[in-house]
C-alpha atoms as a printed R data frame, in Angstrom:
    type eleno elety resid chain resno       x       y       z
1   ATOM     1    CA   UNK     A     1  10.700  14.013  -8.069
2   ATOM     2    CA   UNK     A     2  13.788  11.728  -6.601
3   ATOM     3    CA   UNK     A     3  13.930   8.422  -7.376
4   ATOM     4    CA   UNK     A     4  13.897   5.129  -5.658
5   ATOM     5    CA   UNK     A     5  15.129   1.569  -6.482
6   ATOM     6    CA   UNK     A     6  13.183  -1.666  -5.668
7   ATOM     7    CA   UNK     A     7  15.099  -4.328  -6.671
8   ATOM     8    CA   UNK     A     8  16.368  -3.916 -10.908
9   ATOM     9    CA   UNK     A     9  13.089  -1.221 -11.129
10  ATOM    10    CA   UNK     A    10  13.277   2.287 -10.649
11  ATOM    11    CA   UNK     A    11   9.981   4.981  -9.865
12  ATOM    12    CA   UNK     A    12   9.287   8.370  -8.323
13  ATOM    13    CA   UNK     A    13  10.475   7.567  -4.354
14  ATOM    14    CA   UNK     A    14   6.626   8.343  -3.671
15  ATOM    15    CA   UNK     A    15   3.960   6.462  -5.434
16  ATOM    16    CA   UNK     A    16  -0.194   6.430  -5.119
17  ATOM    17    CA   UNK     A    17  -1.945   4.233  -3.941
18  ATOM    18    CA   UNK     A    18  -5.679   4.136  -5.862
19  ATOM    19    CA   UNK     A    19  -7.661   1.739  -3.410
20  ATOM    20    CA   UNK     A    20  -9.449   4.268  -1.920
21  ATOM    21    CA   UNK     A    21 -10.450   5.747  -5.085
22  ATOM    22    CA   UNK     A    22 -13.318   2.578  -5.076
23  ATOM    23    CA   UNK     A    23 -12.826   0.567  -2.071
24  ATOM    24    CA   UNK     A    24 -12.650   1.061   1.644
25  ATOM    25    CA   UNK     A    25 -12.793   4.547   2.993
26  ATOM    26    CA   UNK     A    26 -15.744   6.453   2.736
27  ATOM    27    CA   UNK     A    27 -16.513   8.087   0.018
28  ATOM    28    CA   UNK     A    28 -15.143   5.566  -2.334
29  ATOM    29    CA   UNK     A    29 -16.758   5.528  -5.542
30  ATOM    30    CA   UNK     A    30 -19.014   8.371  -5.540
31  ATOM    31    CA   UNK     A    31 -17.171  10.471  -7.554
32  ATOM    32    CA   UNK     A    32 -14.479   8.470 -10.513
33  ATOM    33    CA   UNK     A    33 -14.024  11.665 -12.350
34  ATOM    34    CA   UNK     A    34 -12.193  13.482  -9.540
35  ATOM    35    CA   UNK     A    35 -10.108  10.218  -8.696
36  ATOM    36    CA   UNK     A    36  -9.334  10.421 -12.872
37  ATOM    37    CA   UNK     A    37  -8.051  14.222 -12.242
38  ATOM    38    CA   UNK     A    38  -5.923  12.561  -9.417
39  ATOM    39    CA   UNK     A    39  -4.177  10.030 -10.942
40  ATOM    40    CA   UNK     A    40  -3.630  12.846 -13.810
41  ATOM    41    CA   UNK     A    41  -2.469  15.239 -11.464
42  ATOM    42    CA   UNK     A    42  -0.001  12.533  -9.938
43  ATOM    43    CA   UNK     A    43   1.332  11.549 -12.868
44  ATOM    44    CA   UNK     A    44   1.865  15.530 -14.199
45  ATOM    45    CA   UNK     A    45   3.826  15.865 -10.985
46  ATOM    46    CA   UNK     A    46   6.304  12.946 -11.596
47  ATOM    47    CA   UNK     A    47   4.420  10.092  -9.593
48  ATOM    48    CA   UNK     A    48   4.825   6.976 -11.484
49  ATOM    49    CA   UNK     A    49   4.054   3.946  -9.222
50  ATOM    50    CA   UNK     A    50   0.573   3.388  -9.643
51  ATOM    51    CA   UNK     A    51  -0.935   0.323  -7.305
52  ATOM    52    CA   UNK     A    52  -4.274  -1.153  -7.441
53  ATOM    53    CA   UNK     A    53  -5.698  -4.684  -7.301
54  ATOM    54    CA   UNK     A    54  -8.152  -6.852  -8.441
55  ATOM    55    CA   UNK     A    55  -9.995  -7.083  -4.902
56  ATOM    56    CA   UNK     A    56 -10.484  -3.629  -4.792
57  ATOM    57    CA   UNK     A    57 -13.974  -3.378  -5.739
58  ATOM    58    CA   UNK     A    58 -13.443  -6.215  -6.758
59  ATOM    59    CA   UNK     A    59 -12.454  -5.399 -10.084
60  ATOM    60    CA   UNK     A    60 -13.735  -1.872 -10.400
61  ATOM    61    CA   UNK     A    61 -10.809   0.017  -8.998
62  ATOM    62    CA   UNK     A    62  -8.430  -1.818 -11.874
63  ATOM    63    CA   UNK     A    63 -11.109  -0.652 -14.102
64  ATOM    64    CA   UNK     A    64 -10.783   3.153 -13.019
65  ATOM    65    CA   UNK     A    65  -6.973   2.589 -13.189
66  ATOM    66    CA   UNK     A    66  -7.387   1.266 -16.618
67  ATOM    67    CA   UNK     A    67  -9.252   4.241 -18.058
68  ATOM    68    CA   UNK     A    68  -7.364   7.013 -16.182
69  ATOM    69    CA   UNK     A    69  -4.152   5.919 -17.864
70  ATOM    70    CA   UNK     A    70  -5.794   5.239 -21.197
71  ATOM    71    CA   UNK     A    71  -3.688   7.433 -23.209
72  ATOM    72    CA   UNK     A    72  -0.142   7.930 -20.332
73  ATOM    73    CA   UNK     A    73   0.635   4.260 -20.350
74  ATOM    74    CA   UNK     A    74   4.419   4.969 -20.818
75  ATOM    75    CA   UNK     A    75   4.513   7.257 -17.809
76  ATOM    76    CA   UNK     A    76   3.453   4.526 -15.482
77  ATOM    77    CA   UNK     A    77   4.509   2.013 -14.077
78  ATOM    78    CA   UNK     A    78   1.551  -0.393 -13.111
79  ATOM    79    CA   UNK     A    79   1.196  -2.853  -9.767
80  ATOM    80    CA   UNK     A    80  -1.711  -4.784  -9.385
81  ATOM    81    CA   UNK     A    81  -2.019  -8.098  -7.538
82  ATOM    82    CA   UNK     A    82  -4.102 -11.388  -7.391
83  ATOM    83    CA   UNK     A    83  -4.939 -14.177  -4.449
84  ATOM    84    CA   UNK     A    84  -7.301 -12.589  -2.934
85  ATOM    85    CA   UNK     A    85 -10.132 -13.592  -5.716
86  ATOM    86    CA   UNK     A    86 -10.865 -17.399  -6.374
87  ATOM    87    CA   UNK     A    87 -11.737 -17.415  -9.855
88  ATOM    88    CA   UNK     A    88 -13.320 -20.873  -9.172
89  ATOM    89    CA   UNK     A    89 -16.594 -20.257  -8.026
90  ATOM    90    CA   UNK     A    90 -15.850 -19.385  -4.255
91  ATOM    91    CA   UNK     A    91 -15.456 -15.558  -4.998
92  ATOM    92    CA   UNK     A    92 -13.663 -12.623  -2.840
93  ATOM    93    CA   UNK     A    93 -12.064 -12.624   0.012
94  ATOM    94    CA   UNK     A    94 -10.638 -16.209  -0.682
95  ATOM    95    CA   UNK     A    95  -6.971 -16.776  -0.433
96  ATOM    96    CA   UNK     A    96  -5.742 -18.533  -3.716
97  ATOM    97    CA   UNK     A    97  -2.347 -18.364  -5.241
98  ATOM    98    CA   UNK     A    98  -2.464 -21.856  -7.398
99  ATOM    99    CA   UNK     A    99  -1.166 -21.141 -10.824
100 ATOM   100    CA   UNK     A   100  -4.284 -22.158 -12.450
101 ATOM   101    CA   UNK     A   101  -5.958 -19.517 -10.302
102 ATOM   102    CA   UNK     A   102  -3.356 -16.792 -10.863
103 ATOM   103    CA   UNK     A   103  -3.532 -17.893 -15.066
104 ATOM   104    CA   UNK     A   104  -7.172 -16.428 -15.140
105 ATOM   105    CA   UNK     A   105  -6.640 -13.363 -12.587
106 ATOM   106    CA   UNK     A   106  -3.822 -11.447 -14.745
107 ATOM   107    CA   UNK     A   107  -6.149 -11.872 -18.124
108 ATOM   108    CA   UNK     A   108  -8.798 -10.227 -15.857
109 ATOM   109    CA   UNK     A   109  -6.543  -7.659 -14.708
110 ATOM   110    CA   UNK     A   110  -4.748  -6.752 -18.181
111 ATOM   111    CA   UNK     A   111  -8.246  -6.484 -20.020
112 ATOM   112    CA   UNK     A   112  -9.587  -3.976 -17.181
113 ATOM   113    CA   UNK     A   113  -6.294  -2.198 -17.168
114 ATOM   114    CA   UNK     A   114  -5.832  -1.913 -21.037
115 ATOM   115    CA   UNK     A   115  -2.725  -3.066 -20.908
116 ATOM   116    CA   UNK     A   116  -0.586  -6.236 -22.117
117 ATOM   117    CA   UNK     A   117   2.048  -5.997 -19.482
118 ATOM   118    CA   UNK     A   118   2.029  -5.240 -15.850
119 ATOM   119    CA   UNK     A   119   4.747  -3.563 -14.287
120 ATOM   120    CA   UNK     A   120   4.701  -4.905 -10.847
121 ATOM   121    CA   UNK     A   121   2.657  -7.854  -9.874
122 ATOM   122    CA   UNK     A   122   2.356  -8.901  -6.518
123 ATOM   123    CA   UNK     A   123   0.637 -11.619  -4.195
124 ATOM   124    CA   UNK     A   124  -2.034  -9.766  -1.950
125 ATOM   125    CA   UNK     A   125  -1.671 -12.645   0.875
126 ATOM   126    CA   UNK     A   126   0.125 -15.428   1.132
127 ATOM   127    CA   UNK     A   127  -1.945 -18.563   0.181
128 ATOM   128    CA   UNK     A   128  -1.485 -21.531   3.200
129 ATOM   129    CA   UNK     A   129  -2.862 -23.868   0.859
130 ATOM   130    CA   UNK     A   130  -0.544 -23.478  -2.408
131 ATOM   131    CA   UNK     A   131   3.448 -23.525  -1.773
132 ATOM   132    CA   UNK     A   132   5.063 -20.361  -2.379
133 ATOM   133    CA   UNK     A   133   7.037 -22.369  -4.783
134 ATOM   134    CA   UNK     A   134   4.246 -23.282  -7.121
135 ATOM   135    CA   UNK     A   135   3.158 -19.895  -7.059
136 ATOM   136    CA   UNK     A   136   6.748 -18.234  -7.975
137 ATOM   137    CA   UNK     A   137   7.060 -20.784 -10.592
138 ATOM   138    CA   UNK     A   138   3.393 -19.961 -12.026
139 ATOM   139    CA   UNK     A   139   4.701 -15.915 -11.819
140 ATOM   140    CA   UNK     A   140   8.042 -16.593 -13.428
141 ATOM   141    CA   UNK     A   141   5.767 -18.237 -16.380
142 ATOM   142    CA   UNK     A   142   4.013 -14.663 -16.533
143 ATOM   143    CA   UNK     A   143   7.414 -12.663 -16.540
144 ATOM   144    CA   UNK     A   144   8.679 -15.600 -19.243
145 ATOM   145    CA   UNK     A   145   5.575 -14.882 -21.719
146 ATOM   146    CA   UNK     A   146   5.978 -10.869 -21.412
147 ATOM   147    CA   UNK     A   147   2.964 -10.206 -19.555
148 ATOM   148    CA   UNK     A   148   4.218  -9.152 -16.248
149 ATOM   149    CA   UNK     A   149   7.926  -7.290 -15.918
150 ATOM   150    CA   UNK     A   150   8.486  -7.951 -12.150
151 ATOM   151    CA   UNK     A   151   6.957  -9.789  -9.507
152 ATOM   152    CA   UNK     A   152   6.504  -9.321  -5.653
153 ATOM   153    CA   UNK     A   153   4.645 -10.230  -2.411
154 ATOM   154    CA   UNK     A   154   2.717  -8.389  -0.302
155 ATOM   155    CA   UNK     A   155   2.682  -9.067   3.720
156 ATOM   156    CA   UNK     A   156   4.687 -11.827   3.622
157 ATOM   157    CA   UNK     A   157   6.995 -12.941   6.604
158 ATOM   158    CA   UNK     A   158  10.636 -13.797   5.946
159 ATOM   159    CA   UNK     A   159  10.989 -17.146   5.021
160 ATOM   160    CA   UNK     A   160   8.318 -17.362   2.452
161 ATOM   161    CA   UNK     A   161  10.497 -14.023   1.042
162 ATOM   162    CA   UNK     A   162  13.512 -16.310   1.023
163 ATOM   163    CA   UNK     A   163  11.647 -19.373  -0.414
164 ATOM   164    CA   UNK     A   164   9.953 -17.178  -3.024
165 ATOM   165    CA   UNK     A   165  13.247 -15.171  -3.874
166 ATOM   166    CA   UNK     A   166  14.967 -19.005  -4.536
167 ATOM   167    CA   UNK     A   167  12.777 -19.654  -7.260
168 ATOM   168    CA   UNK     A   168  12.457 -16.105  -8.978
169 ATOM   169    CA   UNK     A   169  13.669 -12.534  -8.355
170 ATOM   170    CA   UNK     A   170  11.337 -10.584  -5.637
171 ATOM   171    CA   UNK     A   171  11.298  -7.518  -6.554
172 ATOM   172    CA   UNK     A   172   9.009  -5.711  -3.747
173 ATOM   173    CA   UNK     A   173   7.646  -6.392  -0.572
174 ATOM   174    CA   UNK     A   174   4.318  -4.354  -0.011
175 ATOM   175    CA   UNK     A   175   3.842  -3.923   3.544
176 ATOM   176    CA   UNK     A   176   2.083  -1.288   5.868
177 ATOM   177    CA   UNK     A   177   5.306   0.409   7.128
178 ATOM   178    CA   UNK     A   178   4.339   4.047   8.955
179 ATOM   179    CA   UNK     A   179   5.191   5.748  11.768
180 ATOM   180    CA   UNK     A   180   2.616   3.887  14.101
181 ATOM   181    CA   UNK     A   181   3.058   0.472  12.165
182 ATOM   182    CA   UNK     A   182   6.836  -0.170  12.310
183 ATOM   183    CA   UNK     A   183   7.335  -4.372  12.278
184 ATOM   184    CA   UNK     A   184   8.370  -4.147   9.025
185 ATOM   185    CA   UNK     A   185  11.961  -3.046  10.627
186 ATOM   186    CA   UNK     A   186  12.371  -6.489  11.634
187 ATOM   187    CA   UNK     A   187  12.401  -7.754   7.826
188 ATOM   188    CA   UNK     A   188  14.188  -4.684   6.229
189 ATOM   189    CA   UNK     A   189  17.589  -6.454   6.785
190 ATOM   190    CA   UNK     A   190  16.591  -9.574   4.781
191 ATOM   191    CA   UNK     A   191  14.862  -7.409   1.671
192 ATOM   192    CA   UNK     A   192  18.393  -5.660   1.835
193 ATOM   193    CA   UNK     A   193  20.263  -8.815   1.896
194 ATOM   194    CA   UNK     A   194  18.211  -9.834  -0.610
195 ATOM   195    CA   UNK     A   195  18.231  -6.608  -2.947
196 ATOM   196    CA   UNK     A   196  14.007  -6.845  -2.527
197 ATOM   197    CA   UNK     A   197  12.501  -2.899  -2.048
198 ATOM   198    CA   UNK     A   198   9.551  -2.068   0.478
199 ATOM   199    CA   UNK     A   199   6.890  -0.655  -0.716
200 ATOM   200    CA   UNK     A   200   4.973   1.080   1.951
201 ATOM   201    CA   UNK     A   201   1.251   0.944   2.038
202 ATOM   202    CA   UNK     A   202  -1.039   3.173   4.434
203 ATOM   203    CA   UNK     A   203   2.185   5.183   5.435
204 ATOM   204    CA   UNK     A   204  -0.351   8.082   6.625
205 ATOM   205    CA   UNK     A   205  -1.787   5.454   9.171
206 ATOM   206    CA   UNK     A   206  -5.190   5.325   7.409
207 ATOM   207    CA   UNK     A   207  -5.261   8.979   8.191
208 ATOM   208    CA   UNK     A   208  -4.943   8.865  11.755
209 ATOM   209    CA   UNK     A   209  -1.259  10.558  11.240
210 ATOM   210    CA   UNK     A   210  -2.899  13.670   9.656
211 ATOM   211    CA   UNK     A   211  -4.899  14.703  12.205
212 ATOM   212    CA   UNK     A   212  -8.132  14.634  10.459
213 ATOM   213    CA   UNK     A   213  -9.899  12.553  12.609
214 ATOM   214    CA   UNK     A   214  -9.911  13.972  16.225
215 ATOM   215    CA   UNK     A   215 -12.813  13.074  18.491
216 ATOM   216    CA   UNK     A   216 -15.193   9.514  18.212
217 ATOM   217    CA   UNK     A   217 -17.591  11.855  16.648
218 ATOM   218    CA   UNK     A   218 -15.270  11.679  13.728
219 ATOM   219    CA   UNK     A   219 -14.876   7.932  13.303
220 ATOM   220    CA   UNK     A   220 -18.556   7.511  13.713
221 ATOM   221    CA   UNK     A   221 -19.656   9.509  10.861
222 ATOM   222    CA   UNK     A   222 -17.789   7.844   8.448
223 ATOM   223    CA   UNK     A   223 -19.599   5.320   6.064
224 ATOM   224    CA   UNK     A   224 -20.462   1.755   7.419
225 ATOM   225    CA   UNK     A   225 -18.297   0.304   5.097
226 ATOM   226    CA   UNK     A   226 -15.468   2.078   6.219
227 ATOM   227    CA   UNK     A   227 -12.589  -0.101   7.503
228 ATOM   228    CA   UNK     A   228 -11.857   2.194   9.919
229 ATOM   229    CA   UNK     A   229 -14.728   1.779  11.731
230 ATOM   230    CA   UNK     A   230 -13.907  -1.774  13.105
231 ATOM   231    CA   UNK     A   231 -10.335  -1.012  13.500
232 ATOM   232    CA   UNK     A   232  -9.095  -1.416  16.960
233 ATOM   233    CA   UNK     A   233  -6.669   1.734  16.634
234 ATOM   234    CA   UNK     A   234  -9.648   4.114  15.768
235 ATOM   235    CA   UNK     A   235 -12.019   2.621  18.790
236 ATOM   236    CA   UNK     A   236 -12.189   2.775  22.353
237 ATOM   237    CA   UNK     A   237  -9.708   3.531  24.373
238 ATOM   238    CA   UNK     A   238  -6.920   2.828  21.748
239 ATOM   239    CA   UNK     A   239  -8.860   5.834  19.852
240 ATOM   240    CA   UNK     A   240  -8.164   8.297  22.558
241 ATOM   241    CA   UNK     A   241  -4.693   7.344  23.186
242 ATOM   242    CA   UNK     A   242  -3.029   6.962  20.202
243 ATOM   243    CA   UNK     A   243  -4.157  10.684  19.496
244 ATOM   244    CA   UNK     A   244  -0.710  11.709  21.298
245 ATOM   245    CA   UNK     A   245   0.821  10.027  18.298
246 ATOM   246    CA   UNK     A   246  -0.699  12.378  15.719
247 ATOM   247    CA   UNK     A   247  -0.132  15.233  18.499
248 ATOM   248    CA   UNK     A   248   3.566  14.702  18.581
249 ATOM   249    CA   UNK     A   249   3.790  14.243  14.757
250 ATOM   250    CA   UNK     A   250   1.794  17.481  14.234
251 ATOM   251    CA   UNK     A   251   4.560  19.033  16.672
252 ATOM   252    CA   UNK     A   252   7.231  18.323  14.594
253 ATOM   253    CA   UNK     A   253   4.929  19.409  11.835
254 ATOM   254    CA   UNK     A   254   4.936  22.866  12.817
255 ATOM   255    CA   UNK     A   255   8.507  22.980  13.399
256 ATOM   256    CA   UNK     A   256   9.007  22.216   9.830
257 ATOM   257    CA   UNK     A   257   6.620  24.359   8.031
258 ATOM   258    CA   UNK     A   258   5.014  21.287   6.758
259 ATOM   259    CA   UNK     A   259   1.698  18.994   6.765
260 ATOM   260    CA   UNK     A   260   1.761  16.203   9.698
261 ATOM   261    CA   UNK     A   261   0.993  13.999   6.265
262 ATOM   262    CA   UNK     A   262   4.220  15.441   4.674
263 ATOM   263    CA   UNK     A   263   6.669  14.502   7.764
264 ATOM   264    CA   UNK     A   264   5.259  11.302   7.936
265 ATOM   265    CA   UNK     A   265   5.910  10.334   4.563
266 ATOM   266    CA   UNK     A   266   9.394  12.671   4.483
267 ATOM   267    CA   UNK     A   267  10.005  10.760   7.796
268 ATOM   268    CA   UNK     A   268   9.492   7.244   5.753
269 ATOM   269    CA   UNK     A   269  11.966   8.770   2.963
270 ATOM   270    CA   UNK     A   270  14.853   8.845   5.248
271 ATOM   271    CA   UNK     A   271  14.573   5.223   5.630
272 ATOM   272    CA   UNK     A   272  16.355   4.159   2.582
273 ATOM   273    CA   UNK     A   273  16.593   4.531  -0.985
274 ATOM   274    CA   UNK     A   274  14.987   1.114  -1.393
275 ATOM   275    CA   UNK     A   275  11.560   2.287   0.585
276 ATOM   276    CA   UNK     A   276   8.513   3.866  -1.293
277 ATOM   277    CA   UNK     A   277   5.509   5.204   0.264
278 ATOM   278    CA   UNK     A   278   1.956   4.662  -1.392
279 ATOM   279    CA   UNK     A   279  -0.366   7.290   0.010
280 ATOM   280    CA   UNK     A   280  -3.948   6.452  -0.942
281 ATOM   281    CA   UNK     A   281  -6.110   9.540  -2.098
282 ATOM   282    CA   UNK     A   282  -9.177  10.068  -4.263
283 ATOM   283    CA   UNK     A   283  -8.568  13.877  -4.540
284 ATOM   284    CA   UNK     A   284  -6.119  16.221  -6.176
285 ATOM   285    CA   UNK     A   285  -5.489  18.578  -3.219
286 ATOM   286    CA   UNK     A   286  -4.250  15.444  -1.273
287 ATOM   287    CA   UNK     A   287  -1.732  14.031  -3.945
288 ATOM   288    CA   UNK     A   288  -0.581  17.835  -4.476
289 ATOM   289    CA   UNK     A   289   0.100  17.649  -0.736
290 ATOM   290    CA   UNK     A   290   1.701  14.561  -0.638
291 ATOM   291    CA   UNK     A   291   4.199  14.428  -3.480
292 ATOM   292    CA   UNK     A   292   5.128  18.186  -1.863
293 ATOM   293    CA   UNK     A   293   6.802  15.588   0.828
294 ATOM   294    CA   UNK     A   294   9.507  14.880  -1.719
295 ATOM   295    CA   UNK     A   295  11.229  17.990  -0.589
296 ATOM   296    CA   UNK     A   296  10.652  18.416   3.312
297 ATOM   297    CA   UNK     A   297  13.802  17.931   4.894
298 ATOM   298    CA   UNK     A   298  13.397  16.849   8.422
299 ATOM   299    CA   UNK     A   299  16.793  17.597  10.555
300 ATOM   300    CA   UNK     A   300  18.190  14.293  12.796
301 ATOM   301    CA   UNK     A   301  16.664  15.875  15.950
302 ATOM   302    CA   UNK     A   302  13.302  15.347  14.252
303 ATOM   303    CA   UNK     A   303  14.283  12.368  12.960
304 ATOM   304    CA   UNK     A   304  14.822  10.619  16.478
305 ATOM   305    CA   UNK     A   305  11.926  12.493  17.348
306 ATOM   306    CA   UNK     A   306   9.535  10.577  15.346
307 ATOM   307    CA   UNK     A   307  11.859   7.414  15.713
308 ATOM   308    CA   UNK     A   308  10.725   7.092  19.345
309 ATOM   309    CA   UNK     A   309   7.062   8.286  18.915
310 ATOM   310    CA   UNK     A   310   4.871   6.508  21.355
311 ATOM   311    CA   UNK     A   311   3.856   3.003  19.800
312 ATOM   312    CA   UNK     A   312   0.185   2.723  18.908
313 ATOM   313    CA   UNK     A   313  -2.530   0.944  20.715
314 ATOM   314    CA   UNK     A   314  -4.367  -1.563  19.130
315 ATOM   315    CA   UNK     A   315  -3.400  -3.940  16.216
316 ATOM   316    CA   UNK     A   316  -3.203  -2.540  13.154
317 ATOM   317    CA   UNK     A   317  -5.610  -4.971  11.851
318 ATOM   318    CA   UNK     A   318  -8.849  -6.807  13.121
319 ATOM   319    CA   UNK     A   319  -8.155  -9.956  14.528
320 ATOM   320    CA   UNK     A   320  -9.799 -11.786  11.047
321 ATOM   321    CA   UNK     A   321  -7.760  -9.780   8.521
322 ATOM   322    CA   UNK     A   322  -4.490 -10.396  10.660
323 ATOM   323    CA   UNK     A   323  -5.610 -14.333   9.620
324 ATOM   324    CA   UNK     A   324  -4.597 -12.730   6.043
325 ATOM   325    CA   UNK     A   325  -1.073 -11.607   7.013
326 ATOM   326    CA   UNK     A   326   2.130 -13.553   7.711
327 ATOM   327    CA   UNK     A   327   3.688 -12.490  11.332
């Protein structure tokens, strides 16, 4: 597989993204020893950017991480992230990025790993209540002491990236950046000013762009504690409308000889060499399918196709976990 640059470190331009695999979507964590043939599979086919978290779960996705690259630690190169745990007392789901907070959460996370480095470790959400500042300065400790290599944010808005990037080198931005999610155009300039890379989370749309889901029927029988259920681009109205997206990216699609999931990451891949895509599967067929993108070539008609695709209804986010996310 081709390479990609973010920042100083280089991995395979298309990564995988292991939430799923424990947290999230249905089906998560009914079945760890195909999501262990997964990440194997990914990692035989040249896949190298591995990204979990400690909130996944919590903790139990780092832990599946941890034993599926038991063994293939020098073919990876590990992301994780902290701040969305309070390791105080007040539990998940609680914004804290104080450096006493972020001193217990990368033990955690390099004991369930296996590791004593991270590769990549990121802020999950920008903390209101801690300065960026203190929380660079408590990461730059990290990279200092050889237990993390690089450090990044994840959803943050530009000048917290600047402010952050003043006090240590940003290495990534993770974002959702897809072909129905497209703000993240508005900060590209400043990453590239900056030499920061994007990596792109859900750039399959949460599986809207790949057609599976088709009719309400669809969305209802997934599990309760499916995300999807409650978000406003897979209900209602927005539900029936923004299936002309997937419609128009299945077009192009068939023009190509490809998956709608492969031109929607091939279409991300003509972005920029500093952009990597983090599909999120929990089966082999699926990371066979998407790693295949790597070699779709999608011609410029297509390209300003999908450029001007209809934008999606809905946010891409309920209204509480856009609270989380710095616009």
């Amino acid at each position: 597989m081709r390479t990609a640059k973010l920042g100083d470190l280089e991995v395979a331009r298309i990564g995988l993204g292991a939430m799923g695999m424990s947290h999230g979507y249905t089906g998560a964590g009914r079945d760890d020893a195909e999501s262990i043939r997964t990440i194997h599979r990914a990692l035989d086919l040249g896949v190298t950017l591995i990204d979990t978290a400690e909130i996944y779960g919590p903790f139990v996705n780092e832990e599946l991480v941890g034993r599926a690259i038991k063994g293939r630690r020098d073919q990876v190169v590990l992301a994780t992230k902290f701040g969305l745990v309070a390791h105080d007392g007040r539990g998940p789901w609680t914004r804290d990025s104080s450096p006493d907070n972020i001193r217990i959460a990368v033990e955690g996370s390099l004991r369930r790993l296996g590791t004593d480095h991270i590769d990549l470790y990121y802020q999950h959400r920008v903390d209101p209540q801690t300065p960026i500042e203190d929380t660079m300065g408590a990461m730059a400790g990290l990279v200092e002491q050889g237990k993390v290599r690089y450090v990044g944010l994840s959803e943050a808005w530009i000048d917290t990236i600047r402010r952050a990037h003043a006090v240590h080198p940003v290495t990534a931005l993770q974002s959702e950046y897809s072909l129905w999610t497209r703000d993240q155009e508005q900060v590209l300039p400043v990453l590239r000013e900056l030499g920061i890379g994007l990596v792109a989370y859900s750039p399959l749309g949460h599986g809207f762009l790949t057609g599976t889901l088709r009719t309400p029927e669809d969305v209802e029988r997934l599990d309760d504690d499916d995300f999807r259920k409650n978000n406003p681009r897979f209900t209602g109205e927005n539900f029936q409308r923004n299936l002309r997206i997937a419609d128009q990216v299945q077009t192009v699609a068939d023009q190509v000889g490809a998956t709608p999931a492969q031109v929607a990451l091939a279409w991300l891949l003509t972005k920029g060499g500093d952009i990597v895509p983090i599909p999120g599967t929990k089966r082999v067929s699926r990371v066979e399918e998407n790693t295949a993108a790597d070699a779709v070539e999608l011609t410029a008609e297509q390209i300003a196709t999908l450029d001007r695709l209809t934008p999606a209804e809905g946010g891409h986010h309920t209204e509480a976990q856009m609270q989380m996310i710095e616009r």
